[in-house]
Amino acid sequence: MKISIVGTGYVGLVTGACLASRGHQVSCVDIDQAKIDNLKRGEIPIFEPGLNEVVKEGINRGALTFTTSAKDSVANAQVVFLAVGTPPAEDGSADLKYVFQAVEDISPHLPNECVVVSKSTVPVGTNRKISEKFKLESEKTVFVASNPEFLREGKAIDDFMNPDRIVLGVDEPKAGLILKEVYKDFDCPIVETSIESAEMIKYASNAFLATKISFINEIANICEGVDANVKDVSKGMGLDPRIGEAFLSAGIGYGGSCFPKDVRALDQIAGLNGYDFKLLKSVIQVNNDQRWRFYKKIEGTLNPPHFPASPAGRQGGAGGGCRSFEGKKIAVLGLAFKAGTDDIRESIGIDFALKLIEDGSQVSVYDPQAMDNAREVLDGVEFCNSIEEAVDGSDAIVITTEWQEFRDFDFSKIADRLKQKNIFDGRNLSDPDCMQSLGIKYFGVGL
Ligand code: UDX
């Protein structure tokens, strides 16, 4: 089928490349000329395992093309996927300006009975508004549908090509048939439902995953008080198929461009519809607090007990720049918001580096993939090329991202090069007993 993808970010680029690899003829359109020029040359602006290969293969077969012309991209398209950003507005709601701009751009050029599908995460009811817009502005019959994406950064290709389910929100049987044709070679359950239900499935799924994380993080905080081990607790819980082991890894909380945005948007949606989503508000608060609870552990360890704790500041946590790390060197390992990506949006490692500088610390940083992105936002830190370089002479090592490289690192190689032997492991990657045998004081989350 002839498919157009509007927006070439994570979702748009992965969707376009993967559908091209499944035999479709795909045209991706973006307003960013430089980005499109690079993509035409097979240059990918993001680190995403396997994406390079899939894009280049599609380009070489002529099945994947790039343009800045909405008209050219949607001409003769049977399906147009909207995959533009829906960033959070000031009040936490999803900012839909890019979605509606995309609708304006494509509206005059759509073929009759084309299906316009929202891949972007949009508030419940958005697609209904888009449908009304087309009815007003286009003489043609345009079907509107919701097909939310569930890919995870760092696993995007695999998640797209092997989805747990495909959700199709349609209110025209014909639109459903066309979209099933798009996904005919995908072997997974297809959930065909109303447009609103499909939009809600996306938000509810992310909100539930975020809830699991905040739940296990609170259990971890209690474990610390009762001398229980949250990794064992999580294992014992997760063996119950009703609970499941996934997303039960305690740590310093979730980041990224999705969970923080989507949970705030869902809370907004609830409020606008007269419901106070108390549980979700707690999930958000727990997540905001979790990183600063850990930060205070670092402060408390490196400073004498009488040292005044830093006043509340950023996001309600430790903040206010009380210079509690004056004269200390702290090594932050991990700047990407999670392993497997170079994305630093809502990254806790970035948050910590900024806060440590504010509190007077000398800060060294290392991340396997996110250093270039981090250079755009961090000043006054030492950018290092390895774990060894970052931790040399440090008073504390802080692990903030669950990179396998950090999990596998042999800290015995550097134990004698530490000024103070402290490791604050925000992702519970290391073995406390092993650290103790090296004379390194180990601080995890819930251990
Ligand atoms: C998420 C959803 O998983 C995906 O389905 C949706 O399409 C987009 O949002 P993503 O944001 O890429 O994907 O990352 P994910 O792997 O879900 O992790 C989100 C955050 O939760 C990361 O900061 C990660 O470190 C954290 N996390 C994850 C935990 O703290 N504990 C866990 O057990 C799992």
Short mmCIF file of C-alpha atoms and ligand atoms in Angstrom, two decimals:
data_model
loop_
_atom_site.label_atom_id
_atom_site.label_comp_id
_atom_site.label_asym_id
_atom_site.label_seq_id
_atom_site.Cartn_x
_atom_site.Cartn_y
_atom_site.Cartn_z
CA MET A 1 0.00 0.00 0.00
CA LYS A 2 1.03 3.62 -0.52
CA ILE A 3 1.59 5.14 2.92
CA SER A 4 2.55 8.61 4.08
CA ILE A 5 4.12 9.34 7.45
CA VAL A 6 3.94 12.90 8.77
CA GLY A 7 6.79 13.52 11.23
CA THR A 8 10.17 11.77 11.29
CA GLY A 9 10.89 11.52 15.03
CA TYR A 10 11.18 8.22 16.90
CA VAL A 11 7.67 7.03 16.09
CA GLY A 12 7.46 8.39 12.54
CA LEU A 13 10.85 7.17 11.39
CA VAL A 14 10.50 3.73 12.97
CA THR A 15 6.95 3.32 11.63
CA GLY A 16 7.96 4.39 8.12
CA ALA A 17 11.08 2.24 7.93
CA CYS A 18 9.40 -0.84 9.38
CA LEU A 19 6.30 -0.60 7.17
CA ALA A 20 8.60 -0.18 4.15
CA SER A 21 10.41 -3.34 5.22
CA ARG A 22 7.02 -5.09 5.26
CA GLY A 23 6.46 -4.32 1.56
CA HIS A 24 4.66 -0.98 1.68
CA GLN A 25 5.62 2.08 -0.35
CA VAL A 26 6.32 4.73 2.26
CA SER A 27 6.88 8.47 1.96
CA CYS A 28 7.97 10.33 5.09
CA VAL A 29 7.41 14.08 5.29
CA ASP A 30 8.84 16.58 7.76
CA ILE A 31 9.04 20.38 7.86
CA ASP A 32 12.73 20.20 8.86
CA GLN A 33 14.61 20.45 5.54
CA ALA A 34 18.02 19.65 7.06
CA LYS A 35 16.63 16.55 8.74
CA ILE A 36 15.05 15.37 5.48
CA ASP A 37 18.26 16.00 3.53
CA ASN A 38 20.19 13.88 6.06
CA LEU A 39 17.57 11.13 6.02
CA LYS A 40 17.73 10.96 2.21
CA ARG A 41 21.42 10.16 2.67
CA GLY A 42 20.53 7.53 5.26
CA GLU A 43 21.82 9.68 8.13
CA ILE A 44 19.72 9.01 11.24
CA PRO A 45 19.52 11.81 13.87
CA ILE A 46 18.92 9.44 16.79
CA PHE A 47 20.67 6.42 18.31
CA GLU A 48 18.26 3.53 18.02
CA PRO A 49 19.67 -0.02 17.61
CA GLY A 50 18.88 -1.42 14.16
CA LEU A 51 17.20 1.71 12.82
CA ASN A 52 20.10 2.64 10.55
CA GLU A 53 19.95 -0.69 8.76
CA VAL A 54 16.18 -0.71 8.28
CA VAL A 55 16.15 2.86 6.93
CA LYS A 56 19.04 2.26 4.55
CA GLU A 57 17.49 -0.98 3.30
CA GLY A 58 14.22 0.85 2.58
CA ILE A 59 16.00 3.68 0.76
CA ASN A 60 18.07 1.27 -1.32
CA ARG A 61 14.92 -0.60 -2.39
CA GLY A 62 13.18 2.67 -3.23
CA ALA A 63 10.44 1.68 -0.75
CA LEU A 64 11.22 4.51 1.67
CA THR A 65 11.45 8.12 0.54
CA PHE A 66 11.69 11.48 2.28
CA THR A 67 10.31 14.88 1.38
CA THR A 68 9.34 18.24 2.87
CA SER A 69 6.29 18.43 0.62
CA ALA A 70 3.07 17.30 2.30
CA LYS A 71 1.39 17.42 -1.10
CA ASP A 72 3.85 15.00 -2.69
CA SER A 73 3.87 12.73 0.36
CA VAL A 74 0.10 12.19 0.64
CA ALA A 75 -0.64 12.14 -3.10
CA ASN A 76 -2.25 8.73 -3.82
CA ALA A 77 -1.65 7.63 -0.20
CA GLN A 78 -4.26 5.19 1.08
CA VAL A 79 -3.10 5.79 4.66
CA VAL A 80 -1.48 8.84 6.29
CA PHE A 81 0.04 8.35 9.74
CA LEU A 82 0.30 11.46 11.93
CA ALA A 83 3.49 10.97 13.99
CA VAL A 84 4.27 14.50 15.09
CA GLY A 85 5.21 15.55 18.61
CA THR A 86 2.61 16.23 21.32
CA PRO A 87 4.86 17.94 23.92
CA PRO A 88 3.45 18.93 27.33
CA ALA A 89 1.99 22.42 27.58
CA GLU A 90 2.56 24.53 30.71
CA ASP A 91 -0.51 23.09 32.42
CA GLY A 92 0.57 19.51 31.68
CA SER A 93 -1.90 18.97 28.87
CA ALA A 94 -0.69 17.69 25.50
CA ASP A 95 0.15 20.55 23.14
CA LEU A 96 -1.58 19.65 19.86
CA LYS A 97 -0.31 22.52 17.74
CA TYR A 98 1.87 20.21 15.63
CA VAL A 99 -0.98 17.74 15.16
CA PHE A 100 -3.39 20.37 13.88
CA GLN A 101 -0.70 22.02 11.77
CA ALA A 102 -0.07 18.65 10.12
CA VAL A 103 -3.81 18.29 9.48
CA GLU A 104 -3.82 21.73 7.81
CA ASP A 105 -0.81 20.82 5.68
CA ILE A 106 -2.22 17.56 4.33
CA SER A 107 -5.93 18.39 4.17
CA PRO A 108 -5.98 20.00 0.69
CA HIS A 109 -4.06 17.11 -0.89
CA LEU A 110 -5.65 13.98 0.53
CA PRO A 111 -7.06 11.41 -1.90
CA ASN A 112 -10.70 10.48 -1.49
CA GLU A 113 -11.39 7.85 1.21
CA CYS A 114 -7.87 8.17 2.58
CA VAL A 115 -7.40 7.04 6.22
CA VAL A 116 -5.66 9.60 8.44
CA VAL A 117 -4.29 7.77 11.48
CA SER A 118 -2.93 9.27 14.70
CA LYS A 119 0.21 7.43 15.75
CA SER A 120 1.13 10.25 18.12
CA THR A 121 -0.20 9.99 21.65
CA VAL A 122 -3.13 12.37 21.71
CA PRO A 123 -5.70 13.17 24.42
CA VAL A 124 -8.93 11.23 24.25
CA GLY A 125 -11.25 13.06 21.87
CA THR A 126 -8.54 14.58 19.67
CA ASN A 127 -9.22 12.36 16.69
CA ARG A 128 -12.90 13.26 16.88
CA LYS A 129 -11.84 16.92 16.57
CA ILE A 130 -9.60 16.06 13.62
CA SER A 131 -12.50 14.29 11.98
CA GLU A 132 -14.71 17.37 12.44
CA LYS A 133 -11.94 19.51 10.96
CA PHE A 134 -11.75 17.38 7.83
CA LYS A 135 -15.54 17.45 7.45
CA LEU A 136 -15.37 21.25 7.55
CA GLU A 137 -12.29 21.75 5.37
CA SER A 138 -12.20 18.92 2.88
CA GLU A 139 -14.74 18.07 0.19
CA LYS A 140 -13.37 14.56 0.10
CA THR A 141 -14.30 11.64 2.33
CA VAL A 142 -11.53 11.31 4.90
CA PHE A 143 -11.59 8.51 7.45
CA VAL A 144 -9.93 9.30 10.80
CA ALA A 145 -8.51 6.56 13.04
CA SER A 146 -6.34 6.07 16.12
CA ASN A 147 -3.49 3.56 16.02
CA PRO A 148 -1.36 4.27 19.11
CA GLU A 149 2.25 3.14 19.14
CA PHE A 150 3.75 1.24 22.09
CA LEU A 151 7.41 1.11 21.07
CA ARG A 152 10.07 1.69 23.71
CA GLU A 153 13.18 3.72 22.96
CA GLY A 154 16.18 1.42 22.65
CA LYS A 155 13.92 -1.44 21.55
CA ALA A 156 11.86 0.46 18.96
CA ILE A 157 12.46 -1.76 15.92
CA ASP A 158 11.75 -4.98 17.78
CA ASP A 159 8.71 -3.50 19.53
CA PHE A 160 7.26 -2.27 16.24
CA MET A 161 7.97 -5.46 14.29
CA ASN A 162 6.80 -7.77 17.10
CA PRO A 163 4.02 -5.87 18.87
CA ASP A 164 2.08 -7.45 21.73
CA ARG A 165 -1.03 -6.06 20.11
CA ILE A 166 -2.18 -3.64 17.43
CA VAL A 167 -4.87 -1.23 18.54
CA LEU A 168 -7.15 0.22 15.87
CA GLY A 169 -9.62 2.91 16.84
CA VAL A 170 -12.05 3.41 13.98
CA ASP A 171 -15.64 4.49 13.51
CA GLU A 172 -15.86 3.47 9.83
CA PRO A 173 -15.67 -0.26 9.02
CA LYS A 174 -13.90 0.62 5.77
CA ALA A 175 -11.11 2.37 7.70
CA GLY A 176 -10.70 -0.75 9.81
CA LEU A 177 -10.35 -2.93 6.73
CA ILE A 178 -7.74 -0.62 5.20
CA LEU A 179 -5.68 -0.55 8.41
CA LYS A 180 -5.87 -4.33 8.77
CA GLU A 181 -4.39 -4.49 5.27
CA VAL A 182 -1.48 -2.33 6.46
CA TYR A 183 -0.80 -4.80 9.27
CA LYS A 184 -1.71 -8.00 7.45
CA ASP A 185 1.79 -9.49 7.91
CA PHE A 186 1.91 -8.79 11.67
CA ASP A 187 1.27 -11.80 13.86
CA CYS A 188 -0.45 -10.47 16.99
CA PRO A 189 -3.92 -9.77 18.36
CA ILE A 190 -5.69 -6.80 16.77
CA VAL A 191 -7.91 -4.82 19.12
CA GLU A 192 -10.50 -3.00 17.01
CA THR A 193 -12.43 -0.50 19.05
CA SER A 194 -13.78 3.03 19.06
CA ILE A 195 -11.46 5.95 18.47
CA GLU A 196 -11.81 7.18 22.05
CA SER A 197 -11.11 3.75 23.50
CA ALA A 198 -7.96 3.42 21.38
CA GLU A 199 -6.74 6.82 22.55
CA MET A 200 -7.45 5.81 26.15
CA ILE A 201 -5.64 2.44 25.78
CA LYS A 202 -2.43 4.33 25.10
CA TYR A 203 -2.66 6.67 28.06
CA ALA A 204 -3.93 3.99 30.42
CA SER A 205 -1.10 1.63 29.40
CA ASN A 206 1.65 4.18 30.05
CA ALA A 207 -0.02 5.35 33.25
CA PHE A 208 -0.22 1.78 34.52
CA LEU A 209 3.45 1.11 33.73
CA ALA A 210 4.39 4.32 35.53
CA THR A 211 2.23 3.20 38.45
CA LYS A 212 4.10 -0.11 38.67
CA ILE A 213 7.39 1.80 38.84
CA SER A 214 6.24 4.23 41.51
CA PHE A 215 4.70 1.36 43.45
CA ILE A 216 7.92 -0.70 43.57
CA ASN A 217 9.86 2.45 44.39
CA GLU A 218 7.70 3.06 47.45
CA ILE A 219 8.06 -0.60 48.42
CA ALA A 220 11.82 -0.10 48.09
CA ASN A 221 11.69 2.90 50.38
CA ILE A 222 9.87 0.80 52.99
CA CYS A 223 12.30 -2.10 52.47
CA GLU A 224 15.13 0.21 53.56
CA GLY A 225 13.39 0.68 56.90
CA VAL A 226 12.64 -3.00 57.54
CA ASP A 227 15.91 -4.40 56.19
CA ALA A 228 14.21 -6.21 53.31
CA ASN A 229 15.73 -6.55 49.84
CA VAL A 230 13.51 -5.00 47.17
CA LYS A 231 15.15 -7.03 44.37
CA ASP A 232 14.05 -10.23 46.12
CA VAL A 233 10.65 -8.70 46.90
CA SER A 234 10.22 -7.75 43.25
CA LYS A 235 11.23 -11.24 42.14
CA GLY A 236 8.83 -12.85 44.58
CA MET A 237 6.01 -10.56 43.43
CA GLY A 238 6.70 -10.81 39.70
CA LEU A 239 6.37 -14.61 39.59
CA ASP A 240 2.66 -14.08 40.06
CA PRO A 241 1.43 -13.77 36.46
CA ARG A 242 -1.22 -11.33 37.65
CA ILE A 243 1.59 -8.98 38.66
CA GLY A 244 4.37 -9.84 36.15
CA GLU A 245 8.07 -9.16 36.63
CA ALA A 246 8.33 -6.33 34.10
CA PHE A 247 8.55 -2.73 35.31
CA LEU A 248 9.17 -3.79 38.88
CA SER A 249 12.81 -2.65 39.02
CA ALA A 250 13.14 -0.18 41.86
CA GLY A 251 15.39 2.80 41.39
CA ILE A 252 15.43 6.58 41.22
CA GLY A 253 12.32 6.76 39.06
CA TYR A 254 11.20 7.05 35.45
CA GLY A 255 12.18 9.70 32.92
CA GLY A 256 11.92 9.98 29.16
CA SER A 257 9.71 11.82 26.72
CA CYS A 258 6.66 9.65 27.37
CA PHE A 259 5.86 8.60 30.91
CA PRO A 260 6.25 12.05 32.52
CA LYS A 261 4.29 13.69 29.68
CA ASP A 262 1.58 11.07 29.36
CA VAL A 263 0.78 10.74 33.06
CA ARG A 264 0.44 14.51 33.38
CA ALA A 265 -1.76 14.63 30.29
CA LEU A 266 -3.99 11.84 31.59
CA ASP A 267 -4.34 13.62 34.93
CA GLN A 268 -5.36 16.71 32.96
CA ILE A 269 -7.86 14.75 30.86
CA ALA A 270 -9.40 13.30 34.02
CA GLY A 271 -9.70 16.74 35.60
CA LEU A 272 -11.26 18.24 32.50
CA ASN A 273 -13.86 15.50 32.66
CA GLY A 274 -14.66 16.11 36.31
CA TYR A 275 -12.61 13.30 37.81
CA ASP A 276 -9.79 13.70 40.35
CA PHE A 277 -7.28 10.96 39.44
CA LYS A 278 -5.87 10.67 42.98
CA LEU A 279 -3.83 7.52 42.35
CA LEU A 280 -2.09 9.00 39.30
CA LYS A 281 -1.31 12.22 41.16
CA SER A 282 0.46 10.08 43.77
CA VAL A 283 2.36 8.18 41.07
CA ILE A 284 3.63 11.49 39.70
CA GLN A 285 4.53 12.84 43.15
CA VAL A 286 6.33 9.64 44.16
CA ASN A 287 8.34 9.76 40.95
CA ASN A 288 9.25 13.42 41.41
CA ASP A 289 10.36 12.77 45.00
CA GLN A 290 12.22 9.50 44.40
CA ARG A 291 15.27 11.02 42.76
CA TRP A 292 15.68 13.71 45.43
CA ARG A 293 15.26 11.18 48.22
CA PHE A 294 18.28 9.44 46.69
CA TYR A 295 20.13 12.71 46.19
CA LYS A 296 19.78 13.44 49.92
CA LYS A 297 21.40 10.08 50.62
CA ILE A 298 24.48 11.32 48.75
CA GLU A 299 24.38 14.63 50.62
CA GLY A 300 23.98 12.97 53.99
CA THR A 301 26.90 10.61 53.36
CA LEU A 302 29.38 13.21 52.13
CA ASN A 303 28.49 15.80 54.76
CA PRO A 304 28.61 15.67 58.56
CA PRO A 305 25.18 14.91 60.07
CA HIS A 306 24.78 18.46 61.39
CA PHE A 307 25.17 19.89 57.89
CA PRO A 308 21.88 21.67 57.06
CA ALA A 309 19.96 19.62 54.49
CA SER A 310 19.45 21.55 51.27
CA PRO A 311 16.11 23.40 51.23
CA ALA A 312 13.33 22.10 48.99
CA GLY A 313 13.88 23.25 45.42
CA ARG A 314 13.70 21.63 41.98
CA GLN A 315 10.55 19.57 41.57
CA GLY A 316 9.89 19.63 45.30
CA GLY A 317 13.06 17.72 46.11
CA ALA A 318 16.55 18.60 47.27
CA GLY A 319 17.27 21.99 45.82
CA GLY A 320 18.17 25.58 46.52
CA GLY A 321 21.96 25.42 46.02
CA CYS A 322 23.32 25.18 49.56
CA ARG A 323 26.85 24.29 48.35
CA SER A 324 26.67 21.01 50.26
CA PHE A 325 29.15 19.47 47.81
CA GLU A 326 31.75 22.24 47.93
CA GLY A 327 35.21 20.76 47.30
CA LYS A 328 33.87 17.34 46.36
CA LYS A 329 34.18 15.51 43.03
CA ILE A 330 31.15 13.47 42.04
CA ALA A 331 31.13 11.12 39.03
CA VAL A 332 27.72 10.75 37.36
CA LEU A 333 27.47 7.56 35.30
CA GLY A 334 24.46 7.74 32.99
CA LEU A 335 22.98 10.74 31.17
CA ALA A 336 20.46 9.05 28.84
CA PHE A 337 17.07 8.69 30.54
CA LYS A 338 17.40 4.91 30.15
CA ALA A 339 19.76 2.36 28.65
CA GLY A 340 19.73 1.74 24.91
CA THR A 341 19.13 5.31 23.82
CA ASP A 342 20.92 8.65 23.55
CA ASP A 343 17.75 10.51 24.53
CA ILE A 344 18.24 12.78 27.55
CA ARG A 345 14.67 14.08 27.82
CA GLU A 346 13.58 14.07 31.49
CA SER A 347 16.86 12.36 32.31
CA ILE A 348 17.62 11.99 36.02
CA GLY A 349 21.36 11.90 35.32
CA ILE A 350 21.12 15.33 33.73
CA ASP A 351 19.02 16.56 36.67
CA PHE A 352 21.63 15.30 39.13
CA ALA A 353 24.59 16.79 37.23
CA LEU A 354 22.87 20.21 37.18
CA LYS A 355 21.97 20.01 40.86
CA LEU A 356 25.45 18.87 41.90
CA ILE A 357 27.01 21.83 40.08
CA GLU A 358 24.52 24.14 41.81
CA ASP A 359 25.58 22.61 45.13
CA GLY A 360 29.26 23.32 44.50
CA SER A 361 30.50 19.94 43.35
CA GLN A 362 33.11 19.28 40.70
CA VAL A 363 31.19 16.94 38.36
CA SER A 364 32.49 14.38 35.88
CA VAL A 365 30.06 12.59 33.58
CA TYR A 366 30.08 9.56 31.31
CA ASP A 367 27.43 7.85 29.21
CA PRO A 368 27.96 5.26 26.44
CA GLN A 369 25.67 7.06 23.97
CA ALA A 370 24.29 10.36 25.25
CA MET A 371 27.41 12.51 25.54
CA ASP A 372 26.71 14.62 22.43
CA ASN A 373 23.16 15.39 23.55
CA ALA A 374 24.38 16.10 27.08
CA ARG A 375 26.92 18.64 25.80
CA GLU A 376 23.97 20.68 24.53
CA VAL A 377 22.60 21.15 28.04
CA LEU A 378 25.48 20.73 30.52
CA ASP A 379 28.10 23.37 31.27
CA GLY A 380 30.93 23.22 33.77
CA VAL A 381 31.19 19.43 33.91
CA GLU A 382 34.06 17.21 32.88
CA PHE A 383 32.93 15.11 29.90
CA CYS A 384 34.75 11.80 30.15
CA ASN A 385 35.28 9.02 27.64
CA SER A 386 35.14 6.11 30.05
CA ILE A 387 33.99 4.99 33.48
CA GLU A 388 37.62 4.90 34.61
CA GLU A 389 38.21 8.50 33.59
CA ALA A 390 34.98 9.73 35.20
CA VAL A 391 35.44 8.05 38.60
CA ASP A 392 39.17 8.83 39.01
CA GLY A 393 39.71 10.77 42.26
CA SER A 394 35.99 11.01 43.00
CA ASP A 395 34.38 11.32 46.41
CA ALA A 396 31.31 9.49 45.14
CA ILE A 397 30.14 7.58 42.07
CA VAL A 398 26.45 7.99 41.18
CA ILE A 399 24.85 5.53 38.74
CA THR A 400 21.67 6.94 37.19
CA THR A 401 21.10 4.87 34.01
CA GLU A 402 20.79 1.09 33.72
CA TRP A 403 23.48 0.60 31.04
CA GLN A 404 24.80 -2.95 30.79
CA GLU A 405 28.31 -1.46 30.65
CA PHE A 406 27.83 -0.18 34.20
CA ARG A 407 26.34 -3.49 35.33
CA ASP A 408 29.32 -5.39 33.96
CA PHE A 409 32.05 -2.99 35.08
CA ASP A 410 34.76 -4.43 37.34
CA PHE A 411 35.06 -1.82 40.08
CA SER A 412 38.10 -3.58 41.55
CA LYS A 413 40.04 -1.98 38.67
CA ILE A 414 39.44 1.51 40.04
CA ALA A 415 38.83 1.05 43.80
CA ASP A 416 42.27 2.41 44.69
CA ARG A 417 41.82 5.47 42.49
CA LEU A 418 38.82 6.77 44.40
CA LYS A 419 39.35 9.66 46.81
CA GLN A 420 36.41 8.37 48.87
CA LYS A 421 35.04 4.90 48.25
CA ASN A 422 31.32 5.59 47.84
CA ILE A 423 28.98 4.30 45.15
CA PHE A 424 25.36 5.44 44.94
CA ASP A 425 23.67 2.98 42.60
CA GLY A 426 20.36 4.52 41.54
CA ARG A 427 19.49 1.49 39.40
CA ASN A 428 20.61 -1.34 41.74
CA LEU A 429 22.97 -2.66 39.07
CA SER A 430 25.87 -3.72 41.28
CA ASP A 431 26.35 -6.38 43.95
CA PRO A 432 26.58 -4.79 47.43
CA ASP A 433 28.63 -7.70 48.81
CA CYS A 434 31.14 -7.36 46.00
CA MET A 435 31.45 -3.64 46.66
CA GLN A 436 31.92 -4.27 50.38
CA SER A 437 34.74 -6.73 49.63
CA LEU A 438 36.46 -3.91 47.74
CA GLY A 439 36.05 -1.57 50.70
CA ILE A 440 33.54 0.52 48.73
CA LYS A 441 30.51 1.82 50.65
CA TYR A 442 27.50 0.85 48.52
CA PHE A 443 24.15 2.63 48.56
CA GLY A 444 21.32 1.23 46.44
CA VAL A 445 17.54 1.71 46.46
CA GLY A 446 15.61 -0.60 48.74
CA LEU A 447 18.54 -2.89 49.47
C1 UDX B 1 7.55 3.97 27.35
C2 UDX B 1 6.61 2.76 27.21
O1 UDX B 1 7.28 1.60 27.75
C3 UDX B 1 6.29 2.53 25.73
O2 UDX B 1 5.39 1.43 25.62
C4 UDX B 1 5.66 3.79 25.17
O3 UDX B 1 5.39 3.63 23.77
C5 UDX B 1 6.59 4.98 25.36
O4 UDX B 1 6.92 5.14 26.75
P1 UDX B 1 10.11 4.51 27.01
O5 UDX B 1 9.75 5.83 27.61
O6 UDX B 1 10.93 4.44 25.78
O7 UDX B 1 8.74 3.67 26.68
O8 UDX B 1 10.94 3.72 28.13
P2 UDX B 1 10.63 2.55 29.16
O9 UDX B 1 11.48 1.40 28.81
O10 UDX B 1 9.20 2.34 29.33
O11 UDX B 1 11.23 3.19 30.54
C6 UDX B 1 10.66 4.40 30.98
C7 UDX B 1 11.41 4.83 32.23
O12 UDX B 1 11.08 3.94 33.31
C8 UDX B 1 12.93 4.84 32.12
O13 UDX B 1 13.43 6.00 32.76
C9 UDX B 1 13.36 3.60 32.90
O14 UDX B 1 14.64 3.78 33.51
C10 UDX B 1 12.28 3.53 33.97
N1 UDX B 1 12.03 2.19 34.49
C11 UDX B 1 11.61 1.22 33.64
C12 UDX B 1 12.16 1.95 35.86
O15 UDX B 1 12.54 2.84 36.62
N2 UDX B 1 11.90 0.71 36.35
C13 UDX B 1 11.48 -0.30 35.53
O16 UDX B 1 11.26 -1.41 36.04
C14 UDX B 1 11.34 -0.05 34.13
#
